[in-house]
Amino acid sequence: MPLQFDIRAILKSKAPKAHVPEFLIRYLERITHIQQMNAFLRKYPDLKGYEFIDRVIHEELGCTASIDGLENIPAEDEPVIFVSNHPLGGLDGMIIAQMIHESRQQSAISYQRGLKVIVNELLMYMEPINELWAPVNKVGRLSREQVEAQQKMWESGTDVLTFPAGACSRLQRIDGKWQIRDLEWQKNFVQRAKEYRRNIVPIYFEGKNSRFFYALAYLRKKLHIKLNIEMLYLVDEMYGAHGKHFKVHVLPPIPYTTFDNSKTPQQWAQEVKFKVYSL
């Protein structure tokens, strides 16, 4: 029996005591494209990992991508940290992960280490590819098993892809102009780079979500609503990207020795963010 998504089961696992009205469940099923996703899962019940990602990107969504600076992905067999802006909130992560995987497979080295992508814990429900994820819980604490898995990830030398903003980009007023930019980048990737002596490979992904998404996020913030309502629409945004072409830019690696004591880790994180957006 192939995996099938069930909104009721997911809601019950995350909030077992909450009563969700039937009309709201139906609405959630519509904006999360449950029927389309389940049809895809029934069509390819045995697909896993990067094969699954490839079919989602090219067949289910009909998207393509071109890569600039692919030579900046290090060919030597040393673990690195890939950091990227996060304009789309899901599809961008899959495209970048697939790009890194294909680049490593085509290089001269024997790439056995693999790649882990730091993601929202909710994406662990995507079983065909959840082995590629390293979950972060945005509303609570990680389980002991998840904490231990992350520690093992860093110690084992697995390549890591992370989105330091921790959420997808929002519409912001910067220098008097409205721009789609990440929120403040967090310092964790700088600390990990120094601790585990990993170079940083910055990535800039060109893309944006719909006007509705940004308007909803802006209104939610103006109303001082803490719950990230717009996140519910990220699957709808992904399906709305059907047929689009994306450009990805890979910048030259930044040696971990760059992050000295002349700046705090948080300041270094913003420095890397500035370098990414300088494109």
PDB file of C-alpha atoms in Angstrom:
ATOM      1  CA  MET A   1       0.000   0.000   0.000  1.00  0.00           C
ATOM      2  CA  PRO A   2       1.665   3.290  -1.093  1.00  0.00           C
ATOM      3  CA  LEU A   3       1.940   6.209   1.297  1.00  0.00           C
ATOM      4  CA  GLN A   4      -1.120   8.479   1.280  1.00  0.00           C
ATOM      5  CA  PHE A   5      -1.400  11.824   3.036  1.00  0.00           C
ATOM      6  CA  ASP A   6      -4.267  12.299   5.470  1.00  0.00           C
ATOM      7  CA  ILE A   7      -4.872  15.816   6.821  1.00  0.00           C
ATOM      8  CA  ARG A   8      -6.935  14.495   9.728  1.00  0.00           C
ATOM      9  CA  ALA A   9      -4.170  12.144  10.851  1.00  0.00           C
ATOM     10  CA  ILE A  10      -1.521  14.861  10.599  1.00  0.00           C
ATOM     11  CA  LEU A  11      -3.625  17.325  12.613  1.00  0.00           C
ATOM     12  CA  LYS A  12      -4.338  14.693  15.249  1.00  0.00           C
ATOM     13  CA  SER A  13      -0.639  13.877  15.627  1.00  0.00           C
ATOM     14  CA  LYS A  14       0.305  17.566  16.043  1.00  0.00           C
ATOM     15  CA  ALA A  15      -2.699  18.661  18.161  1.00  0.00           C
ATOM     16  CA  PRO A  16      -4.495  15.577  19.531  1.00  0.00           C
ATOM     17  CA  LYS A  17      -6.951  17.551  21.700  1.00  0.00           C
ATOM     18  CA  ALA A  18      -7.931  20.144  19.110  1.00  0.00           C
ATOM     19  CA  HIS A  19     -11.290  19.995  17.335  1.00  0.00           C
ATOM     20  CA  VAL A  20     -10.972  21.096  13.708  1.00  0.00           C
ATOM     21  CA  PRO A  21     -14.242  21.810  11.867  1.00  0.00           C
ATOM     22  CA  GLU A  22     -14.961  19.735   8.780  1.00  0.00           C
ATOM     23  CA  PHE A  23     -15.116  22.775   6.473  1.00  0.00           C
ATOM     24  CA  LEU A  24     -11.613  23.773   7.579  1.00  0.00           C
ATOM     25  CA  ILE A  25     -10.284  20.275   6.920  1.00  0.00           C
ATOM     26  CA  ARG A  26     -11.731  20.381   3.391  1.00  0.00           C
ATOM     27  CA  TYR A  27     -10.140  23.794   2.839  1.00  0.00           C
ATOM     28  CA  LEU A  28      -6.762  22.539   4.057  1.00  0.00           C
ATOM     29  CA  GLU A  29      -7.052  19.552   1.730  1.00  0.00           C
ATOM     30  CA  ARG A  30      -7.626  21.911  -1.179  1.00  0.00           C
ATOM     31  CA  ILE A  31      -4.754  24.327  -0.533  1.00  0.00           C
ATOM     32  CA  THR A  32      -2.343  21.483   0.238  1.00  0.00           C
ATOM     33  CA  HIS A  33      -3.299  19.646  -2.969  1.00  0.00           C
ATOM     34  CA  ILE A  34      -3.780  16.386  -1.103  1.00  0.00           C
ATOM     35  CA  GLN A  35      -5.536  14.624  -3.979  1.00  0.00           C
ATOM     36  CA  GLN A  36      -2.817  15.555  -6.488  1.00  0.00           C
ATOM     37  CA  MET A  37      -0.028  14.493  -4.154  1.00  0.00           C
ATOM     38  CA  ASN A  38      -1.723  11.209  -3.325  1.00  0.00           C
ATOM     39  CA  ALA A  39      -2.289  10.493  -7.038  1.00  0.00           C
ATOM     40  CA  PHE A  40       1.436  11.044  -7.640  1.00  0.00           C
ATOM     41  CA  LEU A  41       2.341   8.734  -4.754  1.00  0.00           C
ATOM     42  CA  ARG A  42       0.038   6.019  -6.113  1.00  0.00           C
ATOM     43  CA  LYS A  43       1.638   6.362  -9.539  1.00  0.00           C
ATOM     44  CA  TYR A  44       5.178   5.958  -8.166  1.00  0.00           C
ATOM     45  CA  PRO A  45       4.851   3.951  -4.946  1.00  0.00           C
ATOM     46  CA  ASP A  46       8.471   2.754  -4.959  1.00  0.00           C
ATOM     47  CA  LEU A  47      10.288   5.996  -5.760  1.00  0.00           C
ATOM     48  CA  LYS A  48      12.708   7.196  -3.105  1.00  0.00           C
ATOM     49  CA  GLY A  49      15.298   9.899  -2.556  1.00  0.00           C
ATOM     50  CA  TYR A  50      16.608  11.847  -5.528  1.00  0.00           C
ATOM     51  CA  GLU A  51      14.608   9.806  -8.044  1.00  0.00           C
ATOM     52  CA  PHE A  52      11.472  10.979  -6.257  1.00  0.00           C
ATOM     53  CA  ILE A  53      12.666  14.608  -6.211  1.00  0.00           C
ATOM     54  CA  ASP A  54      13.525  14.473  -9.904  1.00  0.00           C
ATOM     55  CA  ARG A  55      10.032  13.239 -10.837  1.00  0.00           C
ATOM     56  CA  VAL A  56       8.359  15.857  -8.630  1.00  0.00           C
ATOM     57  CA  ILE A  57      10.358  18.725 -10.147  1.00  0.00           C
ATOM     58  CA  HIS A  58      10.252  17.724 -13.799  1.00  0.00           C
ATOM     59  CA  GLU A  59       7.080  15.654 -14.174  1.00  0.00           C
ATOM     60  CA  GLU A  60       4.639  16.701 -11.456  1.00  0.00           C
ATOM     61  CA  LEU A  61       5.574  20.406 -11.562  1.00  0.00           C
ATOM     62  CA  GLY A  62       7.170  20.690 -15.004  1.00  0.00           C
ATOM     63  CA  CYS A  63       9.909  22.965 -13.674  1.00  0.00           C
ATOM     64  CA  THR A  64      13.432  23.448 -15.006  1.00  0.00           C
ATOM     65  CA  ALA A  65      16.527  25.124 -13.590  1.00  0.00           C
ATOM     66  CA  SER A  66      19.836  26.452 -14.874  1.00  0.00           C
ATOM     67  CA  ILE A  67      22.934  26.640 -12.697  1.00  0.00           C
ATOM     68  CA  ASP A  68      25.561  29.365 -12.796  1.00  0.00           C
ATOM     69  CA  GLY A  69      28.857  28.702 -10.988  1.00  0.00           C
ATOM     70  CA  LEU A  70      28.539  24.931 -10.762  1.00  0.00           C
ATOM     71  CA  GLU A  71      32.345  24.760 -10.710  1.00  0.00           C
ATOM     72  CA  ASN A  72      32.227  26.405  -7.269  1.00  0.00           C
ATOM     73  CA  ILE A  73      30.869  23.214  -5.715  1.00  0.00           C
ATOM     74  CA  PRO A  74      34.095  21.708  -4.312  1.00  0.00           C
ATOM     75  CA  ALA A  75      35.184  18.518  -6.063  1.00  0.00           C
ATOM     76  CA  GLU A  76      37.389  17.334  -3.193  1.00  0.00           C
ATOM     77  CA  ASP A  77      35.933  14.870  -0.767  1.00  0.00           C
ATOM     78  CA  GLU A  78      35.638  17.256   2.190  1.00  0.00           C
ATOM     79  CA  PRO A  79      32.337  18.089   3.907  1.00  0.00           C
ATOM     80  CA  VAL A  80      30.971  21.603   3.405  1.00  0.00           C
ATOM     81  CA  ILE A  81      27.956  23.642   4.439  1.00  0.00           C
ATOM     82  CA  PHE A  82      25.777  24.971   1.617  1.00  0.00           C
ATOM     83  CA  VAL A  83      23.807  28.084   2.631  1.00  0.00           C
ATOM     84  CA  SER A  84      21.093  29.669   0.519  1.00  0.00           C
ATOM     85  CA  ASN A  85      18.388  32.275   0.498  1.00  0.00           C
ATOM     86  CA  HIS A  86      14.932  30.731   0.711  1.00  0.00           C
ATOM     87  CA  PRO A  87      12.500  32.489  -1.659  1.00  0.00           C
ATOM     88  CA  LEU A  88      10.039  29.644  -2.279  1.00  0.00           C
ATOM     89  CA  GLY A  89       9.907  27.693   0.970  1.00  0.00           C
ATOM     90  CA  GLY A  90      10.127  24.157  -0.442  1.00  0.00           C
ATOM     91  CA  LEU A  91      10.673  23.758  -4.167  1.00  0.00           C
ATOM     92  CA  ASP A  92      13.918  25.750  -3.978  1.00  0.00           C
ATOM     93  CA  GLY A  93      15.292  23.270  -1.432  1.00  0.00           C
ATOM     94  CA  MET A  94      14.493  20.308  -3.660  1.00  0.00           C
ATOM     95  CA  ILE A  95      16.046  21.929  -6.730  1.00  0.00           C
ATOM     96  CA  ILE A  96      19.247  22.863  -4.874  1.00  0.00           C
ATOM     97  CA  ALA A  97      19.545  19.422  -3.241  1.00  0.00           C
ATOM     98  CA  GLN A  98      19.122  17.738  -6.631  1.00  0.00           C
ATOM     99  CA  MET A  99      21.697  20.099  -8.152  1.00  0.00           C
ATOM    100  CA  ILE A 100      24.277  19.287  -5.458  1.00  0.00           C
ATOM    101  CA  HIS A 101      23.601  15.562  -5.763  1.00  0.00           C
ATOM    102  CA  GLU A 102      24.030  15.557  -9.541  1.00  0.00           C
ATOM    103  CA  SER A 103      27.193  17.664  -9.335  1.00  0.00           C
ATOM    104  CA  ARG A 104      28.742  15.326  -6.780  1.00  0.00           C
ATOM    105  CA  GLN A 105      27.776  12.247  -8.794  1.00  0.00           C
ATOM    106  CA  GLN A 106      29.442  13.659 -11.909  1.00  0.00           C
ATOM    107  CA  SER A 107      32.672  14.650 -10.153  1.00  0.00           C
ATOM    108  CA  ALA A 108      35.749  12.468 -10.087  1.00  0.00           C
ATOM    109  CA  ILE A 109      35.440  11.637  -6.387  1.00  0.00           C
ATOM    110  CA  SER A 110      33.621   8.700  -4.883  1.00  0.00           C
ATOM    111  CA  TYR A 111      30.770  10.527  -3.173  1.00  0.00           C
ATOM    112  CA  GLN A 112      29.485   8.258  -0.441  1.00  0.00           C
ATOM    113  CA  ARG A 113      28.876  10.882   2.221  1.00  0.00           C
ATOM    114  CA  GLY A 114      25.530  12.183   1.023  1.00  0.00           C
ATOM    115  CA  LEU A 115      23.660  15.389   1.808  1.00  0.00           C
ATOM    116  CA  LYS A 116      21.297  16.407   4.584  1.00  0.00           C
ATOM    117  CA  VAL A 117      18.910  19.352   4.226  1.00  0.00           C
ATOM    118  CA  ILE A 118      17.841  21.181   7.390  1.00  0.00           C
ATOM    119  CA  VAL A 119      14.062  21.586   7.117  1.00  0.00           C
ATOM    120  CA  ASN A 120      10.887  22.196   9.085  1.00  0.00           C
ATOM    121  CA  GLU A 121       9.898  19.091  11.012  1.00  0.00           C
ATOM    122  CA  LEU A 122       6.578  18.910   9.108  1.00  0.00           C
ATOM    123  CA  LEU A 123       8.447  17.790   5.974  1.00  0.00           C
ATOM    124  CA  MET A 124       9.295  14.524   7.733  1.00  0.00           C
ATOM    125  CA  TYR A 125       5.809  13.387   6.698  1.00  0.00           C
ATOM    126  CA  MET A 126       7.173  13.168   3.136  1.00  0.00           C
ATOM    127  CA  GLU A 127       8.402   9.614   3.682  1.00  0.00           C
ATOM    128  CA  PRO A 128       9.963   8.937   0.237  1.00  0.00           C
ATOM    129  CA  ILE A 129      12.566  11.639   0.882  1.00  0.00           C
ATOM    130  CA  ASN A 130      12.617  12.078   4.664  1.00  0.00           C
ATOM    131  CA  GLU A 131      16.007  10.353   4.888  1.00  0.00           C
ATOM    132  CA  LEU A 132      17.455  13.434   3.168  1.00  0.00           C
ATOM    133  CA  TRP A 133      16.086  15.780   5.833  1.00  0.00           C
ATOM    134  CA  ALA A 134      17.447  16.978   9.171  1.00  0.00           C
ATOM    135  CA  PRO A 135      14.369  18.335  10.991  1.00  0.00           C
ATOM    136  CA  VAL A 136      14.053  21.554  12.973  1.00  0.00           C
ATOM    137  CA  ASN A 137      10.979  21.986  15.145  1.00  0.00           C
ATOM    138  CA  LYS A 138       9.630  25.544  14.734  1.00  0.00           C
ATOM    139  CA  VAL A 139       6.936  25.251  17.406  1.00  0.00           C
ATOM    140  CA  GLY A 140       8.545  23.079  20.069  1.00  0.00           C
ATOM    141  CA  ARG A 141      11.521  20.936  20.918  1.00  0.00           C
ATOM    142  CA  LEU A 142      13.054  18.169  18.887  1.00  0.00           C
ATOM    143  CA  SER A 143      12.883  14.662  20.279  1.00  0.00           C
ATOM    144  CA  ARG A 144      16.011  13.164  21.820  1.00  0.00           C
ATOM    145  CA  GLU A 145      16.347  10.912  18.761  1.00  0.00           C
ATOM    146  CA  GLN A 146      16.244  13.909  16.412  1.00  0.00           C
ATOM    147  CA  VAL A 147      18.839  15.808  18.454  1.00  0.00           C
ATOM    148  CA  GLU A 148      21.126  12.774  18.436  1.00  0.00           C
ATOM    149  CA  ALA A 149      20.615  12.360  14.677  1.00  0.00           C
ATOM    150  CA  GLN A 150      21.669  15.964  14.053  1.00  0.00           C
ATOM    151  CA  GLN A 151      24.760  15.567  16.210  1.00  0.00           C
ATOM    152  CA  LYS A 152      25.660  12.418  14.307  1.00  0.00           C
ATOM    153  CA  MET A 153      25.119  14.275  11.026  1.00  0.00           C
ATOM    154  CA  TRP A 154      27.726  16.896  11.904  1.00  0.00           C
ATOM    155  CA  GLU A 155      30.203  14.405  13.337  1.00  0.00           C
ATOM    156  CA  SER A 156      29.916  11.981  10.407  1.00  0.00           C
ATOM    157  CA  GLY A 157      30.996  14.571   7.854  1.00  0.00           C
ATOM    158  CA  THR A 158      27.759  14.654   5.853  1.00  0.00           C
ATOM    159  CA  ASP A 159      27.354  17.656   3.559  1.00  0.00           C
ATOM    160  CA  VAL A 160      24.664  19.993   4.893  1.00  0.00           C
ATOM    161  CA  LEU A 161      22.324  22.383   3.082  1.00  0.00           C
ATOM    162  CA  THR A 162      20.714  24.995   5.297  1.00  0.00           C
ATOM    163  CA  PHE A 163      18.531  28.072   4.915  1.00  0.00           C
ATOM    164  CA  PRO A 164      19.791  30.430   7.651  1.00  0.00           C
ATOM    165  CA  ALA A 165      16.672  32.605   7.634  1.00  0.00           C
ATOM    166  CA  GLY A 166      14.700  29.648   8.987  1.00  0.00           C
ATOM    167  CA  ALA A 167      11.673  30.650   6.879  1.00  0.00           C
ATOM    168  CA  CYS A 168      10.993  31.618   3.298  1.00  0.00           C
ATOM    169  CA  SER A 169      11.508  35.172   2.051  1.00  0.00           C
ATOM    170  CA  ARG A 170       9.029  37.967   2.726  1.00  0.00           C
ATOM    171  CA  LEU A 171       8.226  41.286   1.106  1.00  0.00           C
ATOM    172  CA  GLN A 172      10.172  43.984   2.963  1.00  0.00           C
ATOM    173  CA  ARG A 173      10.797  47.696   2.578  1.00  0.00           C
ATOM    174  CA  ILE A 174      14.561  48.172   2.238  1.00  0.00           C
ATOM    175  CA  ASP A 175      16.175  51.533   1.486  1.00  0.00           C
ATOM    176  CA  GLY A 176      12.764  52.908   0.522  1.00  0.00           C
ATOM    177  CA  LYS A 177      11.991  50.090  -1.940  1.00  0.00           C
ATOM    178  CA  TRP A 178       9.827  46.997  -1.620  1.00  0.00           C
ATOM    179  CA  GLN A 179      11.984  43.899  -2.080  1.00  0.00           C
ATOM    180  CA  ILE A 180      11.582  40.167  -1.590  1.00  0.00           C
ATOM    181  CA  ARG A 181      14.260  39.263   0.925  1.00  0.00           C
ATOM    182  CA  ASP A 182      15.027  36.669   3.569  1.00  0.00           C
ATOM    183  CA  LEU A 183      14.487  37.554   7.190  1.00  0.00           C
ATOM    184  CA  GLU A 184      17.616  37.917   9.314  1.00  0.00           C
ATOM    185  CA  TRP A 185      20.033  35.009   8.866  1.00  0.00           C
ATOM    186  CA  GLN A 186      20.751  33.094  12.052  1.00  0.00           C
ATOM    187  CA  LYS A 187      24.311  32.428  13.228  1.00  0.00           C
ATOM    188  CA  ASN A 188      24.142  28.647  13.617  1.00  0.00           C
ATOM    189  CA  PHE A 189      25.835  27.863  10.283  1.00  0.00           C
ATOM    190  CA  VAL A 190      28.792  30.117  11.165  1.00  0.00           C
ATOM    191  CA  GLN A 191      29.204  28.407  14.525  1.00  0.00           C
ATOM    192  CA  ARG A 192      29.046  24.968  12.915  1.00  0.00           C
ATOM    193  CA  ALA A 193      31.546  25.986  10.230  1.00  0.00           C
ATOM    194  CA  LYS A 194      34.062  26.997  12.878  1.00  0.00           C
ATOM    195  CA  GLU A 195      33.389  24.036  15.160  1.00  0.00           C
ATOM    196  CA  TYR A 196      33.644  21.386  12.442  1.00  0.00           C
ATOM    197  CA  ARG A 197      36.086  23.222  10.162  1.00  0.00           C
ATOM    198  CA  ARG A 198      33.772  23.298   7.193  1.00  0.00           C
ATOM    199  CA  ASN A 199      33.959  25.793   4.371  1.00  0.00           C
ATOM    200  CA  ILE A 200      30.759  27.612   3.391  1.00  0.00           C
ATOM    201  CA  VAL A 201      29.367  27.464  -0.157  1.00  0.00           C
ATOM    202  CA  PRO A 202      26.870  30.345  -0.603  1.00  0.00           C
ATOM    203  CA  ILE A 203      23.970  29.960  -3.050  1.00  0.00           C
ATOM    204  CA  TYR A 204      21.541  32.506  -4.459  1.00  0.00           C
ATOM    205  CA  PHE A 205      18.229  31.165  -5.801  1.00  0.00           C
ATOM    206  CA  GLU A 206      16.190  33.423  -8.077  1.00  0.00           C
ATOM    207  CA  GLY A 207      12.483  33.051  -7.464  1.00  0.00           C
ATOM    208  CA  LYS A 208       9.399  34.406  -5.745  1.00  0.00           C
ATOM    209  CA  ASN A 209       6.008  33.312  -4.521  1.00  0.00           C
ATOM    210  CA  SER A 210       2.647  34.834  -5.443  1.00  0.00           C
ATOM    211  CA  ARG A 211       1.420  38.305  -4.530  1.00  0.00           C
ATOM    212  CA  PHE A 212      -1.254  36.644  -2.406  1.00  0.00           C
ATOM    213  CA  PHE A 213       1.408  34.933  -0.290  1.00  0.00           C
ATOM    214  CA  TYR A 214       3.276  38.162   0.432  1.00  0.00           C
ATOM    215  CA  ALA A 215       0.072  40.119   1.060  1.00  0.00           C
ATOM    216  CA  LEU A 216      -1.114  37.495   3.554  1.00  0.00           C
ATOM    217  CA  ALA A 217       2.252  37.506   5.348  1.00  0.00           C
ATOM    218  CA  TYR A 218       2.261  41.314   5.502  1.00  0.00           C
ATOM    219  CA  LEU A 219      -1.326  41.473   6.803  1.00  0.00           C
ATOM    220  CA  ARG A 220      -0.663  38.768   9.382  1.00  0.00           C
ATOM    221  CA  LYS A 221       2.304  40.735  10.708  1.00  0.00           C
ATOM    222  CA  LYS A 222       0.339  44.008  10.765  1.00  0.00           C
ATOM    223  CA  LEU A 223      -2.371  42.305  12.824  1.00  0.00           C
ATOM    224  CA  HIS A 224       0.288  40.985  15.233  1.00  0.00           C
ATOM    225  CA  ILE A 225      -0.726  37.376  14.629  1.00  0.00           C
ATOM    226  CA  LYS A 226       2.162  35.158  15.716  1.00  0.00           C
ATOM    227  CA  LEU A 227       0.935  31.977  14.017  1.00  0.00           C
ATOM    228  CA  ASN A 228       2.644  31.646  10.625  1.00  0.00           C
ATOM    229  CA  ILE A 229      -0.592  31.317   8.640  1.00  0.00           C
ATOM    230  CA  GLU A 230       1.061  31.799   5.247  1.00  0.00           C
ATOM    231  CA  MET A 231       3.080  28.614   5.742  1.00  0.00           C
ATOM    232  CA  LEU A 232      -0.129  26.657   5.119  1.00  0.00           C
ATOM    233  CA  TYR A 233      -0.048  27.898   1.515  1.00  0.00           C
ATOM    234  CA  LEU A 234       3.481  26.762   0.639  1.00  0.00           C
ATOM    235  CA  VAL A 235       2.283  23.580  -1.100  1.00  0.00           C
ATOM    236  CA  ASP A 236      -0.173  25.692  -3.090  1.00  0.00           C
ATOM    237  CA  GLU A 237       2.723  28.004  -4.002  1.00  0.00           C
ATOM    238  CA  MET A 238       4.754  25.001  -5.129  1.00  0.00           C
ATOM    239  CA  TYR A 239       2.003  23.810  -7.467  1.00  0.00           C
ATOM    240  CA  GLY A 240       1.545  27.397  -8.616  1.00  0.00           C
ATOM    241  CA  ALA A 241       5.150  27.322  -9.887  1.00  0.00           C
ATOM    242  CA  HIS A 242       4.202  24.735 -12.530  1.00  0.00           C
ATOM    243  CA  GLY A 243       6.213  25.152 -15.728  1.00  0.00           C
ATOM    244  CA  LYS A 244       8.543  27.839 -14.384  1.00  0.00           C
ATOM    245  CA  HIS A 245      12.285  28.081 -15.003  1.00  0.00           C
ATOM    246  CA  PHE A 246      14.590  29.005 -12.125  1.00  0.00           C
ATOM    247  CA  LYS A 247      18.163  30.263 -12.030  1.00  0.00           C
ATOM    248  CA  VAL A 248      20.577  29.200  -9.310  1.00  0.00           C
ATOM    249  CA  HIS A 249      23.906  30.900  -8.650  1.00  0.00           C
ATOM    250  CA  VAL A 250      26.696  29.147  -6.729  1.00  0.00           C
ATOM    251  CA  LEU A 251      29.304  31.488  -5.257  1.00  0.00           C
ATOM    252  CA  PRO A 252      32.959  30.588  -4.525  1.00  0.00           C
ATOM    253  CA  PRO A 253      33.469  28.828  -1.169  1.00  0.00           C
ATOM    254  CA  ILE A 254      34.224  30.892   1.925  1.00  0.00           C
ATOM    255  CA  PRO A 255      36.964  29.292   4.096  1.00  0.00           C
ATOM    256  CA  TYR A 256      35.854  28.664   7.660  1.00  0.00           C
ATOM    257  CA  THR A 257      38.995  30.515   8.803  1.00  0.00           C
ATOM    258  CA  THR A 258      37.336  33.698   7.521  1.00  0.00           C
ATOM    259  CA  PHE A 259      35.072  33.734  10.559  1.00  0.00           C
ATOM    260  CA  ASP A 260      37.540  35.137  13.055  1.00  0.00           C
ATOM    261  CA  ASN A 261      36.872  37.166  16.216  1.00  0.00           C
ATOM    262  CA  SER A 262      36.767  40.503  14.401  1.00  0.00           C
ATOM    263  CA  LYS A 263      32.977  40.014  14.167  1.00  0.00           C
ATOM    264  CA  THR A 264      30.423  38.057  16.172  1.00  0.00           C
ATOM    265  CA  PRO A 265      28.934  34.908  14.583  1.00  0.00           C
ATOM    266  CA  GLN A 266      25.680  36.834  14.044  1.00  0.00           C
ATOM    267  CA  GLN A 267      27.535  39.633  12.257  1.00  0.00           C
ATOM    268  CA  TRP A 268      29.371  37.099  10.092  1.00  0.00           C
ATOM    269  CA  ALA A 269      26.024  35.502   9.198  1.00  0.00           C
ATOM    270  CA  GLN A 270      24.738  38.860   7.924  1.00  0.00           C
ATOM    271  CA  GLU A 271      28.005  39.343   6.036  1.00  0.00           C
ATOM    272  CA  VAL A 272      27.426  36.084   4.149  1.00  0.00           C
ATOM    273  CA  LYS A 273      23.808  37.058   3.519  1.00  0.00           C
ATOM    274  CA  PHE A 274      24.993  40.371   2.045  1.00  0.00           C
ATOM    275  CA  LYS A 275      27.413  38.505  -0.231  1.00  0.00           C
ATOM    276  CA  VAL A 276      24.574  36.249  -1.464  1.00  0.00           C
ATOM    277  CA  TYR A 277      22.245  39.170  -2.169  1.00  0.00           C
ATOM    278  CA  SER A 278      25.001  41.163  -3.872  1.00  0.00           C
ATOM    279  CA  LEU A 279      24.109  39.118  -6.948  1.00  0.00           C
TER     280      LEU A 279
END
